[in-house]
Amino acid sequence: MINRIRRGFDPGFLIVLLICVLAVWPLISRASLPEGTDAELHIFRLHELSYLIRGGEFYPRWAPDFYHGYGYPIFNYYAPLIYYLALPFELLPSVDATLASKIVLVIGMILAGVGLYGFVRDNWGRRAGYVAAALYVYSPYIQYIDPYIRGALPEAFSFGVFPLALWTLDRLRHRRSAVSWVASVLAVAAVILSHNLMGLFFFGFLASWVVWHAGLAWWQGRQTNGQGDWPAVGRMAAAMLLGLGLAAFFWLPVFMERNAVTLNTLIGQGGHYDFRTHFLSLRDLLAFSQRPDWGATQSPFRFNLGVVQGLLGLLGVAALLLGRARERAQLLFFTLALVVVTFLMLPISEPVWDAIPFLPFFQFPWRLLGAAAALLAILGAAGVEMAVGWVGTRSHRGSASSWLYAAATALPMILALPLSQPAAWEPFGEVNTLRMSLIENSGRWLGTTSTADYVPATVIMLPDRRNSVVAPIQQGLPPDRVNYDAMPDGAAVLTEVVRPLLTRYHVTAPKQFRLRLFLFDFPGWQVTVDGQPAETEIAEPEGFIVVLVPQGEHVVEVKFGSTPARTMSWLVSLFSLGIALAGAWRIKRTPDQTVPRPGNESDSIRADGPIIVVVGGIVLLAILLEPLGFFHYHSEGRELDIPAISTHVNFGDQIILLGYNASAASLRPGATLDLTLYWQAQRSLDIDYQVFVHILDANGVLVAQSDKINPGEFPTHRWPLNKYVPDIHHITLPASLPSGEYTVATGMWVQSEGWRLPVFDSSGQTIGDRADLFTLRVK
């Protein structure tokens, strides 16, 4: 058995691991994870899930300690995969939620390389697979933006399971085996369970890919007067359906109970989650990545595709158009998909976003950069395979192709060296319920969300925090949800927490009264009095549960249980699992259907020597040079290390404007000015200031502006003293703006009170209430 596995193992996977080392090195070499990104939300969710599982709850859908102890159903609506993958690690004695989350993040980034390598290897050759893995893993969004800037752990993991699902389905297309069958079903389910939005997108993508192959089978049948490759299409379609069914325990309640929670806060015109404010330009997509600056609170970065990824992707399109590439039908699909994905990230696609009801819930069009990275990696690898073949037929040197593949693999890694050194982060700190509750009290977020999403729909007005509810948390106890102030004289309640989602109240009632609980009502809460269903009400406007308790001594139980939708979802999942296992048991491997290995590379691992040498050298050199800081900026004090125009404007001895960068000094009417301001706090700030950028004509009349509640999306009372805050503005000029010279000015003010911070000169005298930055010429 061991010898059989050894013979079937592809050593190329070890080279892919080597390729991925540099991408995951910051996570491996540094402790903890950054605070202040979405990662902290997922860490605290994992901690809450662990508490529930340890307390005996099976697949809990309610988080009882969130929202100031009132609880809310985040686990009923948010994709669960990364939490349950991290849970076994978190349950280990020496592993906390932070380390467990980091382990899953590393696994996801490696899966991204492994999955895409496997798919490309089976279609365009092993060494093309190395190129694809490098192009994908070192695309800026996959390598840097999602894991480090955003901390979007579930989304980052979805970019790992998607190529895995693509690969397993493709293997199932070529070979009818039990392993390929089960792997395909599980991978498709994993895609759906990885992330709400990208799971939906990638499932739709995979379904479109299967439909494409169905069209090819139909065309093949017409051309050959045969049946086409319909059996392969059927296998893939069946695996997709069973994967969908297997994940039903998650998505079916989300769909059927979507009206039980508030979701409209996830979108909104003009707000941060309005898709209209997050489109990219072609210039953005094709730009080089910026070097990180360790002296910034959040280093300036670009939402881009990667220059090498774009160029090699175009090479793949050229190979398709020239008719020189293998698997041209597949490449045509991926090219068309890339066109669609790119279109959806550009402002020209706004009518499409408005027309399709669910698209606004994606919030950020640039979220599709991860999908575009996978498509470019496939196209780029196919293009390199074509180019190497063309060069090989003319050079007659066998080693030339190996070195060309090595160069194509190394190029995205070299350009990604600056992004392999994200800014150092402080230790995340202890993860516990008390800290989570204190963060909620600070207003940074509520219930691990920032827009009141997934709050029960019965909550008309969010209630304030109550010390009586959260006080027990300081002693390591569950929240006390009894409203004692609303109890009649002589009434008494003794609380017994049986399980995290089952509380028993021993009530002594001198007369009938309403037991008011500081607990949000939601489908699934079951209340009994002495074992019989109780009469309940909903307290408005907070949406709390109210229990009618008769006179005398009674036992009131409040338990979170199932609903018809959730029960049905589990039945669908179990049925799908049974069908999948039965299908695997019945499948017999077809001897003449084997996974294609283009060329005769399958036994030529020695030809990969140049790739091992070059990739290993880059990894080793980058790790050795990291302490010297060659690949990143490091602004210190009040001096910017990045290319910028220095200003050092003193705003009231509170904040200093260190400098700025502008995209242009001359524009046409209707064009957009991109302006980045670099602020730094001079002392600890108690006030949250707002920022304005005004474009003024010669008479001081305002013609265009940009205003932000939080400069740099970062409330000023939280600004550190040792780092600057980048603050990006996009100001569109009126289309009818006359030509001439205009002043670009900025300043700080308090919107609620209507006053501005004064500007001081070097002697501390007030010289104005704004800083004039530069003259903008409109032609």
Short mmCIF file of C-alpha atoms in Angstrom, two decimals, residues 203-367:
data_model
loop_
_atom_site.label_atom_id
_atom_site.label_comp_id
_atom_site.label_asym_id
_atom_site.label_seq_id
_atom_site.Cartn_x
_atom_site.Cartn_y
_atom_site.Cartn_z
CA PHE A 203 -20.07 27.70 -7.29
CA GLY A 204 -21.66 29.66 -10.13
CA PHE A 205 -18.30 29.69 -11.92
CA LEU A 206 -17.89 25.92 -11.58
CA ALA A 207 -21.47 25.36 -12.71
CA SER A 208 -20.79 27.51 -15.79
CA TRP A 209 -17.65 25.50 -16.48
CA VAL A 210 -19.63 22.25 -16.35
CA VAL A 211 -22.28 23.75 -18.67
CA TRP A 212 -19.46 24.78 -21.02
CA HIS A 213 -18.27 21.18 -21.14
CA ALA A 214 -21.84 20.09 -21.79
CA GLY A 215 -21.86 22.40 -24.79
CA LEU A 216 -18.56 20.93 -25.96
CA ALA A 217 -20.00 17.42 -25.60
CA TRP A 218 -23.01 18.44 -27.66
CA TRP A 219 -20.79 19.97 -30.35
CA GLN A 220 -18.51 16.94 -30.33
CA GLY A 221 -21.49 14.67 -30.79
CA ARG A 222 -22.70 16.67 -33.77
CA GLN A 223 -19.25 16.65 -35.37
CA THR A 224 -18.68 12.93 -34.92
CA ASN A 225 -22.28 11.70 -35.11
CA GLY A 226 -21.66 10.17 -31.70
CA GLN A 227 -22.83 10.89 -28.18
CA GLY A 228 -19.94 13.17 -27.16
CA ASP A 229 -18.42 13.01 -23.74
CA TRP A 230 -21.75 13.14 -21.93
CA PRO A 231 -20.80 10.57 -19.25
CA ALA A 232 -17.98 12.86 -18.05
CA VAL A 233 -20.32 15.85 -18.01
CA GLY A 234 -22.85 13.82 -16.07
CA ARG A 235 -20.29 12.87 -13.44
CA MET A 236 -19.29 16.49 -12.95
CA ALA A 237 -22.89 17.70 -12.80
CA ALA A 238 -23.78 14.99 -10.27
CA ALA A 239 -20.79 15.91 -8.10
CA MET A 240 -21.83 19.57 -8.23
CA LEU A 241 -25.39 18.76 -7.17
CA LEU A 242 -24.32 16.46 -4.36
CA GLY A 243 -21.76 19.02 -3.16
CA LEU A 244 -24.56 21.58 -3.10
CA GLY A 245 -26.75 19.16 -1.20
CA LEU A 246 -23.99 18.27 1.24
CA ALA A 247 -23.63 21.95 2.15
CA ALA A 248 -27.39 22.42 2.53
CA PHE A 249 -27.16 22.42 6.33
CA PHE A 250 -25.63 25.88 5.91
CA TRP A 251 -27.12 27.56 2.85
CA LEU A 252 -30.70 26.28 3.08
CA PRO A 253 -31.46 27.96 6.45
CA VAL A 254 -29.69 31.09 5.22
CA PHE A 255 -32.08 31.23 2.28
CA MET A 256 -35.26 30.16 4.07
CA GLU A 257 -34.65 32.34 7.14
CA ARG A 258 -33.21 35.34 5.32
CA ASN A 259 -36.11 37.55 6.42
CA ALA A 260 -35.57 36.74 10.10
CA VAL A 261 -32.55 39.06 10.33
CA THR A 262 -31.50 42.51 9.16
CA LEU A 263 -29.51 42.37 5.94
CA ASN A 264 -30.15 45.77 4.36
CA THR A 265 -27.29 47.28 6.38
CA LEU A 266 -24.89 45.26 4.23
CA ILE A 267 -25.60 47.60 1.35
CA GLY A 268 -26.46 51.27 1.12
CA GLN A 269 -25.98 54.03 -1.37
CA GLY A 270 -23.10 56.34 -0.54
CA GLY A 271 -21.80 54.32 2.39
CA HIS A 272 -18.68 52.25 2.80
CA TYR A 273 -20.50 49.12 1.63
CA ASP A 274 -21.92 50.75 -1.49
CA PHE A 275 -20.42 48.93 -4.48
CA ARG A 276 -20.43 52.17 -6.48
CA THR A 277 -17.56 53.54 -4.42
CA HIS A 278 -15.30 50.52 -4.97
CA PHE A 279 -14.90 50.15 -8.71
CA LEU A 280 -11.39 50.04 -10.14
CA SER A 281 -9.91 51.58 -13.24
CA LEU A 282 -7.80 49.79 -15.82
CA ARG A 283 -4.88 51.85 -14.53
CA ASP A 284 -5.47 50.42 -11.05
CA LEU A 285 -5.68 46.86 -12.33
CA LEU A 286 -2.46 47.06 -14.36
CA ALA A 287 -0.38 49.08 -11.87
CA PHE A 288 2.69 47.85 -10.03
CA SER A 289 2.28 47.04 -6.34
CA GLN A 290 3.50 49.57 -3.79
CA ARG A 291 6.27 48.78 -1.36
CA PRO A 292 4.90 48.51 2.18
CA ASP A 293 5.80 51.19 4.69
CA TRP A 294 6.25 49.84 8.19
CA GLY A 295 5.78 53.34 9.58
CA ALA A 296 2.11 53.57 8.52
CA THR A 297 -0.94 52.42 10.45
CA GLN A 298 -1.95 50.74 7.21
CA SER A 299 0.63 50.78 4.48
CA PRO A 300 -0.65 52.28 1.21
CA PHE A 301 -1.43 49.58 -1.33
CA ARG A 302 -3.14 49.11 -4.66
CA PHE A 303 -5.97 46.83 -5.71
CA ASN A 304 -4.16 45.44 -8.74
CA LEU A 305 -3.80 42.24 -10.73
CA GLY A 306 -0.01 42.14 -10.79
CA VAL A 307 2.10 43.17 -13.76
CA VAL A 308 3.56 39.73 -14.47
CA GLN A 309 0.16 38.13 -14.05
CA GLY A 310 -1.31 40.53 -16.60
CA LEU A 311 1.46 40.14 -19.14
CA LEU A 312 1.59 36.34 -19.02
CA GLY A 313 -2.21 36.23 -19.05
CA LEU A 314 -2.12 38.17 -22.31
CA LEU A 315 0.42 35.66 -23.58
CA GLY A 316 -2.09 32.91 -22.91
CA VAL A 317 -4.79 34.81 -24.79
CA ALA A 318 -2.34 35.25 -27.68
CA ALA A 319 -1.65 31.51 -27.66
CA LEU A 320 -5.39 30.91 -27.90
CA LEU A 321 -5.87 33.37 -30.74
CA LEU A 322 -2.90 31.95 -32.64
CA GLY A 323 -4.27 28.44 -32.26
CA ARG A 324 -1.01 27.20 -30.73
CA ALA A 325 -2.22 26.31 -27.25
CA ARG A 326 -3.38 22.97 -25.94
CA GLU A 327 -6.88 22.61 -24.48
CA ARG A 328 -8.07 25.57 -26.53
CA ALA A 329 -11.71 25.03 -25.58
CA GLN A 330 -10.81 25.34 -21.91
CA LEU A 331 -8.69 28.41 -22.55
CA LEU A 332 -11.54 30.04 -24.45
CA PHE A 333 -13.81 29.57 -21.44
CA PHE A 334 -11.25 31.03 -19.04
CA THR A 335 -10.61 33.96 -21.37
CA LEU A 336 -14.30 34.77 -21.59
CA ALA A 337 -14.62 34.39 -17.82
CA LEU A 338 -11.70 36.80 -17.33
CA VAL A 339 -13.39 39.36 -19.58
CA VAL A 340 -16.60 39.10 -17.53
CA VAL A 341 -14.80 39.31 -14.16
CA THR A 342 -12.71 42.28 -15.29
CA PHE A 343 -15.79 44.02 -16.65
CA LEU A 344 -17.56 43.63 -13.28
CA MET A 345 -14.69 45.44 -11.53
CA LEU A 346 -14.87 48.49 -13.83
CA PRO A 347 -17.26 51.47 -13.45
CA ILE A 348 -18.81 50.67 -16.82
CA SER A 349 -20.50 47.65 -15.21
CA GLU A 350 -22.57 49.72 -12.76
CA PRO A 351 -25.85 49.15 -14.66
CA VAL A 352 -25.28 45.40 -14.37
CA TRP A 353 -24.76 45.68 -10.62
CA ASP A 354 -27.96 47.69 -10.36
CA ALA A 355 -29.92 45.24 -12.48
CA ILE A 356 -28.99 41.99 -10.72
CA PRO A 357 -30.53 42.03 -7.20
CA PHE A 358 -27.92 39.99 -5.35
CA LEU A 359 -24.81 41.65 -6.80
CA PRO A 360 -24.84 44.68 -4.42
CA PHE A 361 -24.35 42.26 -1.52
CA PHE A 362 -20.85 41.61 -2.89
CA GLN A 363 -20.18 45.20 -1.73
CA PHE A 364 -16.70 45.52 -3.23
CA PRO A 365 -16.20 44.89 -6.97
CA TRP A 366 -12.47 44.55 -6.29
CA ARG A 367 -13.35 41.41 -4.32
#
